[in-house]
PDB file of C-alpha atoms in Angstrom:
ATOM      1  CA  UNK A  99      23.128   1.694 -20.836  1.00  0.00           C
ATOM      2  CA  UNK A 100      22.279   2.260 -17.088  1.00  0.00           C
ATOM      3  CA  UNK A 101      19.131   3.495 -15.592  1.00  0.00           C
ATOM      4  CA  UNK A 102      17.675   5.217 -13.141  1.00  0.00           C
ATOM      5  CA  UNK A 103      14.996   2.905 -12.853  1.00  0.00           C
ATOM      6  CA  UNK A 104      14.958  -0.629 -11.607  1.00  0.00           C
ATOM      7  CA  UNK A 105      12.596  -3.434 -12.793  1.00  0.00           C
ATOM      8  CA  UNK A 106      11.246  -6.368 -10.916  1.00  0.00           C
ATOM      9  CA  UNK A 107      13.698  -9.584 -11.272  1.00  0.00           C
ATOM     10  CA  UNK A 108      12.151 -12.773 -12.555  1.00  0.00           C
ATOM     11  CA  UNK A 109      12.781 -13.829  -9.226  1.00  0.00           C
ATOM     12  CA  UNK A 110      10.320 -11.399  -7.884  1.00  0.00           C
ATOM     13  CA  UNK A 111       7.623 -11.792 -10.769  1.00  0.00           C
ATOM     14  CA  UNK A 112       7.076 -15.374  -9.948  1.00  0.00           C
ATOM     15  CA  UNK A 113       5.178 -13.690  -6.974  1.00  0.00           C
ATOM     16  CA  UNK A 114       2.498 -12.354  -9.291  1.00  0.00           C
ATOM     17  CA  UNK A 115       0.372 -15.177 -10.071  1.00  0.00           C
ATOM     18  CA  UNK A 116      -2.190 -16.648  -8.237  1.00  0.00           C
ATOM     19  CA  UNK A 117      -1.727 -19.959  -6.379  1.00  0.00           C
ATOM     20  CA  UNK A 118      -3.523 -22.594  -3.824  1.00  0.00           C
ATOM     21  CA  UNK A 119      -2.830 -19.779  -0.806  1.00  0.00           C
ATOM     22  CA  UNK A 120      -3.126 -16.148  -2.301  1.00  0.00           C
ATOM     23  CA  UNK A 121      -5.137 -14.864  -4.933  1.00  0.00           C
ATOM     24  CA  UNK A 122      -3.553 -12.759  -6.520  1.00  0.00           C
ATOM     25  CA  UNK A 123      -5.711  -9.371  -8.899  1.00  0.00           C
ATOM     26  CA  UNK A 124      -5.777  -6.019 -10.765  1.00  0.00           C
ATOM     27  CA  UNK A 125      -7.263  -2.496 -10.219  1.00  0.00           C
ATOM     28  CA  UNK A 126      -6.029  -0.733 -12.537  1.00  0.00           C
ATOM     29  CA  UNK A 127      -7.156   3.497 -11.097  1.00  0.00           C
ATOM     30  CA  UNK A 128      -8.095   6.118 -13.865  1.00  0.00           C
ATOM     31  CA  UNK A 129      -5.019   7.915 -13.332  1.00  0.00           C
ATOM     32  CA  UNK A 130      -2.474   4.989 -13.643  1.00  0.00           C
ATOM     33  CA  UNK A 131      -0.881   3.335 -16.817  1.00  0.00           C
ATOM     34  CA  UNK A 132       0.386   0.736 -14.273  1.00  0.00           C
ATOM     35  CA  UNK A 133      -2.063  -1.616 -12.217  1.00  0.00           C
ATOM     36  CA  UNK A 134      -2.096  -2.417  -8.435  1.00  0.00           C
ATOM     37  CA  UNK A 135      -1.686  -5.877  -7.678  1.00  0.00           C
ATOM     38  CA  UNK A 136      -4.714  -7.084  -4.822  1.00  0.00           C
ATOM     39  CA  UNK A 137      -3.431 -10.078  -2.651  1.00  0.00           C
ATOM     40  CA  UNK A 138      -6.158 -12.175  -1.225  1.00  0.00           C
ATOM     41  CA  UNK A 139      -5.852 -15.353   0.944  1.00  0.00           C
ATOM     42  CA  UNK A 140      -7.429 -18.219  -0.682  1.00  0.00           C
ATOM     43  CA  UNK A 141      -8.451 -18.755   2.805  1.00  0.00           C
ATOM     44  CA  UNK A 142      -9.567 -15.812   4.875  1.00  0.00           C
ATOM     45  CA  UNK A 143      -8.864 -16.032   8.823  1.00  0.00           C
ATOM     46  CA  UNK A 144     -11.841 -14.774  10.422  1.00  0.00           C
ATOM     47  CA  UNK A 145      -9.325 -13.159  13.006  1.00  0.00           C
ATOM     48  CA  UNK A 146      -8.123 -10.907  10.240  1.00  0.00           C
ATOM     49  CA  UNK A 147      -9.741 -10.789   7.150  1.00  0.00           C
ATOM     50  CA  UNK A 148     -10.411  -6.766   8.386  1.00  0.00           C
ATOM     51  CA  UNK A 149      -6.503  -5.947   8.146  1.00  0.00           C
ATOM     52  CA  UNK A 150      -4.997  -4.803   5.062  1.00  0.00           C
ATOM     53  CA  UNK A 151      -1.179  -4.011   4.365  1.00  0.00           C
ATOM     54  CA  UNK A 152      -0.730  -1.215   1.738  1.00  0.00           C
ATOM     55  CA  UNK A 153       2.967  -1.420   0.203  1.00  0.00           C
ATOM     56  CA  UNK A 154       4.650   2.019  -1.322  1.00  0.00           C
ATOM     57  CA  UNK A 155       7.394   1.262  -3.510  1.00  0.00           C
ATOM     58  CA  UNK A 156      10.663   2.418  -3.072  1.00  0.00           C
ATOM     59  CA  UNK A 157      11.256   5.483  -6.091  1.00  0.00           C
ATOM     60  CA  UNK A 158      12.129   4.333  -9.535  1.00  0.00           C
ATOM     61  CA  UNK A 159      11.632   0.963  -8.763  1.00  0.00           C
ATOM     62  CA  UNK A 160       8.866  -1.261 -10.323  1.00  0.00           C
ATOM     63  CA  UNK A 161       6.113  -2.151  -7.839  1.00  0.00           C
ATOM     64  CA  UNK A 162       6.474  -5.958  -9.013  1.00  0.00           C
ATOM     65  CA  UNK A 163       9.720  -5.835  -7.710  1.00  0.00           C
ATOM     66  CA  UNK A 164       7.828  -5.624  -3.515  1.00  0.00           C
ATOM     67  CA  UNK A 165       5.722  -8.677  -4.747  1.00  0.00           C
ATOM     68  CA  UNK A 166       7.470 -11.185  -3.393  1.00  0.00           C
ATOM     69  CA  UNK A 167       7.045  -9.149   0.420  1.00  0.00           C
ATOM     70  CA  UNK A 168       3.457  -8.548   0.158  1.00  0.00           C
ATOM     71  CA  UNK A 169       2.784 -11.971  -1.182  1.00  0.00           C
ATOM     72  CA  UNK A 170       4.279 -13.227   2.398  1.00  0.00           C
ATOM     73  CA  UNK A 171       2.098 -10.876   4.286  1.00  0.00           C
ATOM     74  CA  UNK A 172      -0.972 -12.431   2.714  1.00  0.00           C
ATOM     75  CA  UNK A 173       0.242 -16.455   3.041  1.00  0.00           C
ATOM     76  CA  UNK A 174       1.404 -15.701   6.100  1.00  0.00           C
ATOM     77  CA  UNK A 175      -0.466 -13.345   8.152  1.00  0.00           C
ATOM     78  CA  UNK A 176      -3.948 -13.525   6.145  1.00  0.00           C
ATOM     79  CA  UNK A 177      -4.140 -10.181   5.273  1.00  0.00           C
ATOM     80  CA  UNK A 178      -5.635  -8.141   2.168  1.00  0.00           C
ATOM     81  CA  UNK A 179      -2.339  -6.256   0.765  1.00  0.00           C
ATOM     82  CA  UNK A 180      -2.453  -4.052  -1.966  1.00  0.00           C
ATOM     83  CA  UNK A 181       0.940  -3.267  -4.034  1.00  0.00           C
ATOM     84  CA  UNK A 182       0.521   0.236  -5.490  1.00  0.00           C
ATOM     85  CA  UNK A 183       2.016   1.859  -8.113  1.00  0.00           C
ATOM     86  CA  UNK A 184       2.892   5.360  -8.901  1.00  0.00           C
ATOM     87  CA  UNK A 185       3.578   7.733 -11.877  1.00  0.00           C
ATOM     88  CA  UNK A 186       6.779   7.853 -12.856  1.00  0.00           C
ATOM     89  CA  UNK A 187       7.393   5.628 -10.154  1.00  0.00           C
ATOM     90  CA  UNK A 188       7.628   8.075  -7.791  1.00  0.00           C
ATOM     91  CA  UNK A 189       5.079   8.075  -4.558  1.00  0.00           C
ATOM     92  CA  UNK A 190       5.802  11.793  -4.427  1.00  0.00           C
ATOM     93  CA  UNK A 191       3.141  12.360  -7.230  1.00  0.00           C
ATOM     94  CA  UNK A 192       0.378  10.856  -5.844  1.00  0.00           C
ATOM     95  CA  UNK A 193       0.996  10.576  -1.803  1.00  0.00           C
ATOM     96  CA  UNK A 194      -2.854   9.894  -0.701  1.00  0.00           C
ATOM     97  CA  UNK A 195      -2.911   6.741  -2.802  1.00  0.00           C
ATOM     98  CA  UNK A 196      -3.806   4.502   0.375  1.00  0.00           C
ATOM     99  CA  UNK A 197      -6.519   6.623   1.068  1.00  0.00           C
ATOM    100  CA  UNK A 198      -7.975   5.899  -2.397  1.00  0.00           C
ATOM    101  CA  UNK A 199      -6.792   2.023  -1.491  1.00  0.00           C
ATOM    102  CA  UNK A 200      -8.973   2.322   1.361  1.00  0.00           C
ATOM    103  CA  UNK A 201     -11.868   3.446  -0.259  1.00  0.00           C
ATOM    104  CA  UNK A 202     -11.906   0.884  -3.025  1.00  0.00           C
ATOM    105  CA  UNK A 203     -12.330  -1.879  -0.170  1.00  0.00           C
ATOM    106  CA  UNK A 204     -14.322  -0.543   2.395  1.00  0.00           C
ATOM    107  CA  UNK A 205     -14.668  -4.013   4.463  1.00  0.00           C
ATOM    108  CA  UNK A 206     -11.466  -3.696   5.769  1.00  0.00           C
ATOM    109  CA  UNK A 207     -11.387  -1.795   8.886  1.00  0.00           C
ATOM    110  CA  UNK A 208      -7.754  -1.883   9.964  1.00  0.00           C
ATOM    111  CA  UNK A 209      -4.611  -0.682   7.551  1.00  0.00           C
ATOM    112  CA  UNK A 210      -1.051  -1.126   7.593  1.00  0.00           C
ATOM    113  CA  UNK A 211       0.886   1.022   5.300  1.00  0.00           C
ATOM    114  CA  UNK A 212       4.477  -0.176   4.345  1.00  0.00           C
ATOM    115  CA  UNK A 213       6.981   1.604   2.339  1.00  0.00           C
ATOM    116  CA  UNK A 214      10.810   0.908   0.873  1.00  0.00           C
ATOM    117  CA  UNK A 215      12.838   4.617   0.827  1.00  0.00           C
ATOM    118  CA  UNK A 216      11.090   6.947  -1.343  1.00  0.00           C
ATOM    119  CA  UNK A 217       8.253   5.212  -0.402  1.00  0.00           C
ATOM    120  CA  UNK A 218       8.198   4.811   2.875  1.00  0.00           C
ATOM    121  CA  UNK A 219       8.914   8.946   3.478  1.00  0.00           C
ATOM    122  CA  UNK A 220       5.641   9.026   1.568  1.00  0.00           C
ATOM    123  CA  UNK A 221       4.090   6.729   3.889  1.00  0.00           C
ATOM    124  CA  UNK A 222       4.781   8.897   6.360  1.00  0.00           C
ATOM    125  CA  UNK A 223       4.085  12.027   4.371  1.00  0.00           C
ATOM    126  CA  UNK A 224       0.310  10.316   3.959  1.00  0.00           C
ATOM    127  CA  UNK A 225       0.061   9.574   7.692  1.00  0.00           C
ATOM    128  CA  UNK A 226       0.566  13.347   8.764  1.00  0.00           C
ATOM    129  CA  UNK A 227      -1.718  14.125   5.588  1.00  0.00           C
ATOM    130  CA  UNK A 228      -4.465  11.839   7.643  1.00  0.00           C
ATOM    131  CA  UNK A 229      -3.821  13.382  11.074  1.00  0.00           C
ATOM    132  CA  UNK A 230      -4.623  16.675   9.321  1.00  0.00           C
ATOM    133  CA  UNK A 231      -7.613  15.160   7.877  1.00  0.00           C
ATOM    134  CA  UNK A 232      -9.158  14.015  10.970  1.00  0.00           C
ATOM    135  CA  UNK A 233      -8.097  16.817  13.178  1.00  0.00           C
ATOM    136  CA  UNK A 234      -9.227  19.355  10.482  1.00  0.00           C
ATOM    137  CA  UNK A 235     -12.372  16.979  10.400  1.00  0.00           C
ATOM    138  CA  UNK A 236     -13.846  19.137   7.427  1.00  0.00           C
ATOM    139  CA  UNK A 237     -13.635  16.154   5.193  1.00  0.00           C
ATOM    140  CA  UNK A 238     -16.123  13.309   4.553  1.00  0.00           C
ATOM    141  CA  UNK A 239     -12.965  11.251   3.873  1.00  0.00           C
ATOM    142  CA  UNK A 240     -12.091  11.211   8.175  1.00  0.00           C
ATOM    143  CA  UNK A 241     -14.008   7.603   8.382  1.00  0.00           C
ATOM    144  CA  UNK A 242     -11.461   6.074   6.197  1.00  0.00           C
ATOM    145  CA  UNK A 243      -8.623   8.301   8.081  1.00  0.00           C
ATOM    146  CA  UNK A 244      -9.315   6.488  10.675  1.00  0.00           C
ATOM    147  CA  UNK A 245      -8.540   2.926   9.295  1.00  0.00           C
ATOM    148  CA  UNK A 246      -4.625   3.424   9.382  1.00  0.00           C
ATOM    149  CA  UNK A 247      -3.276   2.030  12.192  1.00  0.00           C
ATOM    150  CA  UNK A 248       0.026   1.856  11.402  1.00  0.00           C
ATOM    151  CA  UNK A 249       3.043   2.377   9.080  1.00  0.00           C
ATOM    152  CA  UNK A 250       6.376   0.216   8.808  1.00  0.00           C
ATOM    153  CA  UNK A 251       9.787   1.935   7.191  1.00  0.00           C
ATOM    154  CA  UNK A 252      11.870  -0.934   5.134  1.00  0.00           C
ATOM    155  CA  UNK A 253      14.990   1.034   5.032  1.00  0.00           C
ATOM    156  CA  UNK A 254      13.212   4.717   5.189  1.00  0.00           C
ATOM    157  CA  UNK A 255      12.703   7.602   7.477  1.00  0.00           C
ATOM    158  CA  UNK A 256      10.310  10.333   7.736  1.00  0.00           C
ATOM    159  CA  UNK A 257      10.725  14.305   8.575  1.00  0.00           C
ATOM    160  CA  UNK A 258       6.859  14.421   9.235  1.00  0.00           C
ATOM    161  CA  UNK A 259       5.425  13.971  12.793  1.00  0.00           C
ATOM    162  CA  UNK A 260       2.656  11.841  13.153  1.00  0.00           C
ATOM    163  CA  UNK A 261       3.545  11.136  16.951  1.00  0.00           C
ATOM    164  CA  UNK A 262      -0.249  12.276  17.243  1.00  0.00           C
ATOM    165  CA  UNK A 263      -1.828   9.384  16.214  1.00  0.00           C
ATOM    166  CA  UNK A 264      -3.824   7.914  18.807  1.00  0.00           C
ATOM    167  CA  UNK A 265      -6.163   5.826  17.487  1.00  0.00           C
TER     168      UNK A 265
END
């Protein structure tokens, strides 16, 4: 029978285990029945051990299945990246999740938020919904606003406008 939902590949869930370059944990929020998946460099560069990569999975599609991408970010660039998972799979239900990311590790300083399709239109949905925040500035939530830098689209687009972004 087909599906509308696609699980990770065996392929892809090789890349969540720990190893001698990325540690690899859980945070499992209230809200979720599905844990995040925290990738740490076994050995933090001091040059960027304040950037962290947030990665919004593409809709229907099993976060595990993005391990394998944000397990390169960490060997590779030395960042903190977080692999988040939604209800139903779907980032539409629960668009400010990087804020909450962002919150839970307040030592880093500078985010990245990536996101595949669904995903990454909610990536960009949650960097207008910061712009708001910070222009609004009614919220004591603007500090952390301020932390996203930047957003890549892995095969994705975005109807919001965050051209504002300055900072």
């Amino acid at each position: 029978p087909s599906s509308i939902f696609q699980d990770a590949t065996k392929y892809a869930q090789q890349f969540t285990q720990s190893d001698s370059h990325v540690k690899i944990t859980t945070h499992r929020p209230r809200w979720s029945t599905n844990p995040w998946l925290i990738f740490d460099p076994t050995k933090p560069n001091p040059k960027t051990k304040h950037i962290g990569f947030i990665y919004y999975p593409g809709g229907g599609i099993e976060a595990e299945s993005y391990a394998p991408t944000t397990y390169a970010i960490t060997k590779t660039l030395g960042y903190k990246s977080v692999l988040v998972s939604f209800p139903f799979r779907m980032a539409s239900f629960r668009i400010n999740t990087a804020l909450e990311v962002a919150k839970q590790y307040p030592e880093v300083t500078h985010w990245v938020i990536a996101g595949h399709s669904h995903g990454g239109s909610m990536a960009g949905r949650f960097m207008k919904n910061m712009l708001e925040m910070i222009t609004n500035g009614n919220s004591a939530d603007v500090i952390f606003a301020r932390r996203f830098k930047s957003i890549v689209f892995l095969d994705s687009h975005t109807v919001d406008d965050f051209s504002k972004m300055t900072w």
